[in-house]
CSV table of N, CA and C in Angstrom, one decimal:
chain,number,residue,atom,x,y,z
A,498,GLN,N,96.7,192.3,114.2
A,498,GLN,CA,96.3,194.1,114.0
A,498,GLN,C,95.7,193.9,112.2
A,499,VAL,N,95.1,195.0,111.4
A,499,VAL,CA,95.4,195.5,109.4
A,499,VAL,C,95.8,196.3,110.3
A,500,GLN,N,97.3,196.2,109.3
A,500,GLN,CA,97.8,197.0,108.5
A,500,GLN,C,98.1,197.8,107.0
A,501,LEU,N,97.3,199.0,107.2
A,501,LEU,CA,97.4,199.0,105.7
A,501,LEU,C,98.7,200.9,104.7
A,502,VAL,N,99.0,200.4,104.3
A,502,VAL,CA,100.4,200.9,103.7
A,502,VAL,C,99.7,201.3,102.7
A,503,GLU,N,100.4,203.4,102.9
A,503,GLU,CA,100.0,203.8,101.7
A,503,GLU,C,101.0,204.4,100.5
A,504,SER,N,101.4,204.7,99.6
A,504,SER,CA,102.7,205.4,98.5
A,504,SER,C,101.9,206.2,97.9
A,505,GLY,N,102.7,207.0,96.6
A,505,GLY,CA,101.9,208.2,96.4
A,505,GLY,C,102.1,209.2,96.2
A,506,GLY,N,101.8,209.2,97.4
A,506,GLY,CA,101.5,211.0,97.8
A,506,GLY,C,102.9,211.9,97.2
A,507,GLY,N,102.4,213.3,97.0
A,507,GLY,CA,103.4,213.9,96.4
A,507,GLY,C,103.1,215.5,96.1
A,508,LEU,N,104.0,216.2,95.5
A,508,LEU,CA,103.5,217.7,95.0
A,508,LEU,C,103.6,217.9,94.0
A,509,VAL,N,102.2,218.1,93.2
A,509,VAL,CA,101.7,217.9,91.9
A,509,VAL,C,101.2,218.9,91.3
A,510,GLN,N,101.3,220.0,89.8
A,510,GLN,CA,100.9,221.2,89.5
A,510,GLN,C,99.6,220.9,89.0
A,511,PRO,N,99.1,222.1,89.0
A,511,PRO,CA,97.0,222.3,88.9
A,511,PRO,C,96.8,221.1,87.7
A,512,GLY,N,96.1,220.4,87.4
A,512,GLY,CA,96.0,219.6,86.4
A,512,GLY,C,96.4,218.3,85.8
A,513,GLY,N,97.8,218.4,86.7
A,513,GLY,CA,98.7,217.8,86.7
A,513,GLY,C,97.7,216.0,87.8
A,514,SER,N,98.9,214.8,87.6
A,514,SER,CA,98.0,213.7,88.0
A,514,SER,C,98.8,212.7,88.7
A,515,LEU,N,98.2,212.2,90.0
A,515,LEU,CA,98.9,211.3,90.9
A,515,LEU,C,98.3,210.3,90.6
A,516,ARG,N,98.9,208.9,91.6
A,516,ARG,CA,98.3,207.6,91.9
A,516,ARG,C,98.9,207.4,93.1
A,517,LEU,N,98.0,207.6,94.0
A,517,LEU,CA,97.4,206.7,95.5
A,517,LEU,C,97.5,204.8,95.6
A,518,SER,N,98.5,204.5,96.8
A,518,SER,CA,98.5,203.3,97.0
A,518,SER,C,98.4,203.1,97.7
A,519,CYS,N,97.5,201.0,98.3
A,519,CYS,CA,96.9,200.9,99.1
A,519,CYS,C,97.0,199.9,99.2
A,520,ALA,N,98.1,199.4,100.2
A,520,ALA,CA,98.4,197.5,100.4
A,520,ALA,C,97.8,196.7,101.8
A,521,ALA,N,97.2,196.2,102.1
A,521,ALA,CA,96.7,195.5,103.2
A,521,ALA,C,97.6,194.6,103.6
A,522,SER,N,97.8,194.1,105.0
A,522,SER,CA,98.2,193.6,105.6
A,522,SER,C,97.7,191.8,105.5
A,523,GLU,N,97.9,190.9,105.2
A,523,GLU,CA,97.5,189.0,105.1
A,523,GLU,C,97.0,189.4,106.6
A,524,SER,N,96.7,189.8,107.0
A,524,SER,CA,95.7,189.8,108.2
A,524,SER,C,94.3,189.3,108.0
A,525,ILE,N,93.7,189.6,107.1
A,525,ILE,CA,93.0,190.1,106.6
A,525,ILE,C,92.4,189.2,106.3
A,526,SER,N,90.6,188.5,106.8
A,526,SER,CA,90.1,187.1,106.1
A,526,SER,C,89.4,187.5,105.2
A,527,ASN,N,88.5,189.2,105.0
A,527,ASN,CA,87.4,188.9,104.4
A,527,ASN,C,87.3,190.8,104.3
A,528,ILE,N,88.0,191.0,103.0
A,528,ILE,CA,87.3,192.6,102.7
A,528,ILE,C,86.2,192.8,102.4
A,529,ASN,N,85.1,193.8,103.0
A,529,ASN,CA,83.9,194.5,102.5
A,529,ASN,C,84.0,195.3,101.8
A,530,THR,N,85.1,196.4,102.2
A,530,THR,CA,85.0,198.1,100.9
A,530,THR,C,86.0,197.9,101.9
A,531,MET,N,86.9,198.6,100.2
A,531,MET,CA,87.8,199.9,100.5
A,531,MET,C,87.9,200.6,99.7
A,532,GLY,N,88.7,201.9,100.6
A,532,GLY,CA,88.5,203.5,99.5
A,532,GLY,C,89.4,204.5,99.7
A,533,TRP,N,89.3,205.1,99.9
A,533,TRP,CA,90.3,206.9,100.4
A,533,TRP,C,89.2,207.6,100.4
A,534,TYR,N,89.9,208.5,102.0
A,534,TYR,CA,88.9,209.7,102.2
A,534,TYR,C,90.7,210.7,102.5
A,535,ARG,N,89.9,211.7,102.5
A,535,ARG,CA,90.6,212.4,102.7
A,535,ARG,C,90.4,213.9,103.7
A,536,GLN,N,91.6,214.4,104.2
A,536,GLN,CA,91.0,216.2,105.0
A,536,GLN,C,92.1,216.6,104.7
A,537,ALA,N,91.5,218.0,104.7
A,537,ALA,CA,92.6,219.6,104.5
A,537,ALA,C,91.9,220.2,105.9
A,538,PRO,N,93.6,221.1,105.5
A,538,PRO,CA,93.5,222.0,106.9
A,538,PRO,C,92.9,222.0,107.5
A,539,GLY,N,91.8,222.6,108.5
A,539,GLY,CA,90.5,222.9,109.1
A,539,GLY,C,89.4,222.6,108.8
A,540,LYS,N,88.7,220.9,107.9
A,540,LYS,CA,88.6,220.5,107.7
A,540,LYS,C,87.9,219.3,107.9
A,541,GLU,N,86.6,218.5,107.5
A,541,GLU,CA,85.8,217.2,108.4
A,541,GLU,C,86.9,216.5,107.1
A,542,ARG,N,87.8,214.9,107.7
A,542,ARG,CA,87.7,214.0,107.2
A,542,ARG,C,86.5,213.5,106.2
A,543,GLU,N,86.5,213.7,104.7
A,543,GLU,CA,85.7,213.3,103.7
A,543,GLU,C,86.0,212.1,103.3
A,544,LEU,N,84.8,211.6,102.2
A,544,LEU,CA,85.3,210.5,101.4
A,544,LEU,C,85.2,210.9,99.8
A,545,VAL,N,86.5,210.0,99.9
A,545,VAL,CA,86.5,210.1,98.2
A,545,VAL,C,86.0,209.6,97.5
A,546,ALA,N,86.1,208.0,97.9
A,546,ALA,CA,86.2,207.1,96.8
A,546,ALA,C,85.8,205.8,98.0
A,547,VAL,N,85.0,204.7,97.0
A,547,VAL,CA,85.3,204.0,98.2
A,547,VAL,C,84.5,202.7,97.1
A,548,MET,N,85.1,201.4,97.3
A,548,MET,CA,84.8,200.4,96.0
A,548,MET,C,84.5,198.8,97.4
A,549,PRO,N,83.3,198.6,97.1
A,549,PRO,CA,82.7,197.5,98.2
A,549,PRO,C,82.4,196.3,96.8
A,550,SER,N,82.8,195.3,97.4
A,550,SER,CA,82.6,193.6,97.2
A,550,SER,C,82.4,193.2,96.5
A,551,GLY,N,82.3,193.5,94.8
A,551,GLY,CA,81.3,193.1,94.4
A,551,GLY,C,80.1,194.5,93.3
A,552,GLY,N,80.7,195.5,94.6
A,552,GLY,CA,79.4,195.9,93.2
A,552,GLY,C,80.2,197.4,92.6
A,553,VAL,N,79.3,198.9,92.5
A,553,VAL,CA,79.7,199.9,92.1
A,553,VAL,C,80.8,200.7,92.8
A,554,PRO,N,81.9,201.2,92.4
A,554,PRO,CA,82.6,202.2,93.2
A,554,PRO,C,81.8,203.6,93.6
A,555,ARG,N,81.9,204.2,93.8
A,555,ARG,CA,81.5,205.4,94.6
A,555,ARG,C,82.0,206.4,94.9
A,556,TYR,N,82.1,207.6,94.2
A,556,TYR,CA,83.2,209.0,94.5
A,556,TYR,C,82.1,210.0,94.3
A,557,ALA,N,82.9,210.5,95.7
A,557,ALA,CA,82.4,212.0,95.8
A,557,ALA,C,81.9,213.0,94.8
A,558,ASP,N,81.5,213.8,95.0
A,558,ASP,CA,80.8,214.4,93.3
A,558,ASP,C,81.9,215.6,93.2
A,559,SER,N,82.8,215.8,93.7
A,559,SER,CA,84.0,216.6,93.1
A,559,SER,C,84.6,216.4,92.4
A,560,VAL,N,85.0,214.8,92.6
A,560,VAL,CA,85.6,214.0,91.9
A,560,VAL,C,85.5,213.1,91.0
A,561,LYS,N,84.4,213.4,90.7
A,561,LYS,CA,83.9,212.3,89.7
A,561,LYS,C,84.0,213.2,87.9
A,562,GLY,N,84.8,211.7,87.3
A,562,GLY,CA,85.6,212.1,86.2
A,562,GLY,C,86.6,212.3,86.1
A,563,ARG,N,86.9,212.9,87.6
A,563,ARG,CA,89.2,213.1,87.2
A,563,ARG,C,89.6,211.6,88.1
A,564,PHE,N,89.0,211.3,88.9
A,564,PHE,CA,89.5,209.6,89.8
A,564,PHE,C,89.1,208.6,89.6
A,565,THR,N,89.7,207.7,90.0
A,565,THR,CA,88.6,206.2,89.8
A,565,THR,C,89.7,205.1,90.3
A,566,ILE,N,89.2,205.1,91.4
A,566,ILE,CA,89.8,203.6,91.7
A,566,ILE,C,89.2,202.4,91.2
A,567,SER,N,90.3,201.9,91.5
A,567,SER,CA,90.1,200.3,90.8
A,567,SER,C,91.2,199.3,92.3
A,568,ARG,N,90.2,197.9,92.3
A,568,ARG,CA,90.4,197.3,93.5
A,568,ARG,C,91.1,195.7,93.2
A,569,ASP,N,92.2,195.5,93.9
A,569,ASP,CA,92.6,194.3,93.6
A,569,ASP,C,92.7,192.9,94.3
A,570,ASN,N,91.1,192.5,94.5
A,570,ASN,CA,90.5,191.7,96.0
A,570,ASN,C,91.8,190.3,95.9
A,571,GLY,N,92.6,189.5,94.8
A,571,GLY,CA,93.1,188.9,95.1
A,571,GLY,C,94.2,189.7,95.9
A,572,LYS,N,95.2,190.7,96.4
A,572,LYS,CA,96.2,190.8,96.4
A,572,LYS,C,95.8,192.2,98.0
A,573,ASN,N,95.3,192.5,98.0
A,573,ASN,CA,94.0,193.0,98.7
A,573,ASN,C,94.6,194.8,98.7
A,574,THR,N,94.9,195.1,97.3
A,574,THR,CA,94.9,196.2,97.5
A,574,THR,C,94.3,197.1,96.9
A,575,VAL,N,94.2,198.4,96.6
A,575,VAL,CA,93.2,199.5,96.3
A,575,VAL,C,94.2,200.7,95.9
A,576,SER,N,93.5,201.1,95.0
A,576,SER,CA,94.8,202.5,94.3
A,576,SER,C,93.8,203.1,93.7
A,577,LEU,N,94.3,204.9,93.3
A,577,LEU,CA,92.9,205.9,93.2
A,577,LEU,C,94.0,207.1,92.4
A,578,GLN,N,93.6,207.1,91.4
A,578,GLN,CA,94.1,207.5,89.9
A,578,GLN,C,93.5,208.7,90.0
A,579,MET,N,94.2,209.9,89.8
A,579,MET,CA,93.6,211.1,90.1
A,579,MET,C,94.6,212.0,89.2
A,580,ASN,N,93.7,212.7,88.1
A,580,ASN,CA,93.6,213.3,87.2
A,580,ASN,C,93.1,214.7,87.2
A,581,SER,N,93.6,215.0,86.3
A,581,SER,CA,93.5,216.7,86.2
A,581,SER,C,92.9,217.2,87.5
A,582,LEU,N,94.2,217.5,88.8
A,582,LEU,CA,94.2,217.8,89.5
A,582,LEU,C,94.5,219.2,90.4
A,583,LYS,N,93.5,219.5,91.0
A,583,LYS,CA,92.6,221.2,92.0
A,583,LYS,C,93.7,221.2,92.7
A,584,PRO,N,93.6,222.8,93.0
A,584,PRO,CA,94.5,223.4,94.4
A,584,PRO,C,93.8,222.5,96.0
A,585,GLU,N,92.2,222.9,94.9
A,585,GLU,CA,91.1,222.4,96.4
A,585,GLU,C,91.2,220.6,96.5
A,586,ASP,N,92.2,219.6,95.9
A,586,ASP,CA,91.7,218.6,96.4
A,586,ASP,C,93.0,218.2,96.8
A,587,THR,N,93.3,219.4,97.8
A,587,THR,CA,95.1,219.8,98.1
A,587,THR,C,94.6,218.7,99.9
A,588,ALA,N,94.9,217.9,100.2
A,588,ALA,CA,94.9,217.1,101.8
A,588,ALA,C,95.6,216.2,102.0
A,589,VAL,N,95.3,215.5,102.8
A,589,VAL,CA,95.9,214.1,103.6
A,589,VAL,C,95.2,213.4,103.0
A,590,TYR,N,96.1,211.8,101.8
A,590,TYR,CA,94.8,211.5,101.8
A,590,TYR,C,94.8,210.2,102.9
A,591,TYR,N,93.6,209.2,102.8
A,591,TYR,CA,93.6,208.1,104.2
A,591,TYR,C,93.1,206.7,103.3
A,592,CYS,N,93.5,205.8,103.1
A,592,CYS,CA,93.0,204.5,102.7
A,592,CYS,C,92.4,204.1,104.2
A,593,ASN,N,91.7,203.1,103.4
A,593,ASN,CA,90.3,203.0,104.5
A,593,ASN,C,90.2,201.5,103.7
A,594,THR,N,89.3,200.2,105.4
A,594,THR,CA,89.4,199.6,104.6
A,594,THR,C,88.3,198.7,105.8
A,595,VAL,N,86.6,198.4,105.8
A,595,VAL,CA,86.2,197.7,106.6
A,595,VAL,C,86.4,196.4,106.5
A,596,ALA,N,87.0,195.2,107.5
A,596,ALA,CA,87.3,193.6,106.9
A,596,ALA,C,87.5,193.4,108.3
A,597,ALA,N,87.9,192.1,107.6
A,597,ALA,CA,87.4,190.8,108.8
A,597,ALA,C,88.7,190.2,109.2
A,598,VAL,N,89.2,190.0,110.2
A,598,VAL,CA,90.9,190.4,110.7
A,598,VAL,C,90.9,188.6,111.1
A,599,ARG,N,92.2,188.2,110.9
A,599,ARG,CA,92.2,186.7,111.4
A,599,ARG,C,92.7,186.6,113.3
A,600,PRO,N,92.4,185.8,114.1
A,600,PRO,CA,91.5,184.4,114.0
A,600,PRO,C,90.5,184.8,113.9
A,601,THR,N,90.2,185.8,114.6
A,601,THR,CA,88.4,185.9,114.8
A,601,THR,C,87.3,185.9,114.1
A,602,ASN,N,87.6,186.7,112.7
A,602,ASN,CA,87.2,186.8,111.8
A,602,ASN,C,86.1,187.6,111.9
A,603,ARG,N,86.7,188.9,113.3
A,603,ARG,CA,85.3,189.7,113.3
A,603,ARG,C,85.8,191.3,112.0
A,604,TYR,N,85.0,191.5,111.6
A,604,TYR,CA,85.5,193.3,111.5
A,604,TYR,C,85.2,194.3,112.4
A,605,GLY,N,86.3,194.8,111.1
A,605,GLY,CA,86.7,196.4,112.2
A,605,GLY,C,87.0,197.1,110.6
A,606,VAL,N,87.1,198.6,111.5
A,606,VAL,CA,87.4,199.7,110.7
A,606,VAL,C,88.7,199.7,110.7
A,607,PHE,N,89.8,200.1,109.8
A,607,PHE,CA,90.4,200.5,109.7
A,607,PHE,C,91.6,201.4,108.8
A,608,TRP,N,92.5,202.4,109.5
A,608,TRP,CA,93.1,203.2,108.6
A,608,TRP,C,94.2,203.6,108.0
A,609,GLY,N,95.2,203.7,107.1
A,609,GLY,CA,96.3,204.1,106.6
A,609,GLY,C,96.4,205.4,107.8
A,610,GLN,N,98.1,205.4,107.5
A,610,GLN,CA,98.4,206.2,108.5
A,610,GLN,C,98.8,207.7,108.1
A,611,GLY,N,97.5,207.6,106.1
A,611,GLY,CA,98.1,209.0,105.3
A,611,GLY,C,99.0,209.5,104.5
A,612,THR,N,98.7,209.6,103.2
A,612,THR,CA,99.7,210.2,102.4
A,612,THR,C,99.1,211.6,102.0
A,613,GLN,N,100.7,212.6,101.9
A,613,GLN,CA,100.0,214.3,101.7
A,613,GLN,C,99.8,214.6,99.9
A,614,VAL,N,98.8,215.2,99.3
A,614,VAL,CA,98.8,214.9,98.7
A,614,VAL,C,98.5,217.2,98.4
A,615,THR,N,99.7,218.2,97.4
A,615,THR,CA,99.6,218.9,97.3
A,615,THR,C,99.3,219.3,96.0
A,616,VAL,N,98.9,220.0,95.9
A,616,VAL,CA,98.5,220.5,94.2
A,616,VAL,C,98.8,222.0,94.2
A,617,SER,N,99.3,222.5,93.8
A,617,SER,CA,100.2,223.8,93.6
A,617,SER,C,101.0,224.1,92.4
A,618,SER,N,100.8,225.7,91.7
A,618,SER,CA,102.1,225.6,90.9
A,618,SER,C,103.4,226.5,91.9
């Protein structure tokens, strides 16, 4: 089974910055994509940013120019640098991966436990 361990959430004032990190367990044999989703109270979970293997990162329109996703393929980690944070960025942020898992090498979709990001003065 794949475990995704997230860190870096917290409380920040509007205009501030936070960096989220996510590390995947060593049971992964190959990662297709790694990324971040978020879910605000009363809303559906939405894509924030995703980094495909060897491809171009994709961002939600609401975070373009403010958030940057990066991935370390050798360590199976993904990070999200969030700048110029707004109150509407407040949500639980979830790490996500589409990956193959040992020993079967079958692909699945996996989620972290979520980390709270609150933007408030």
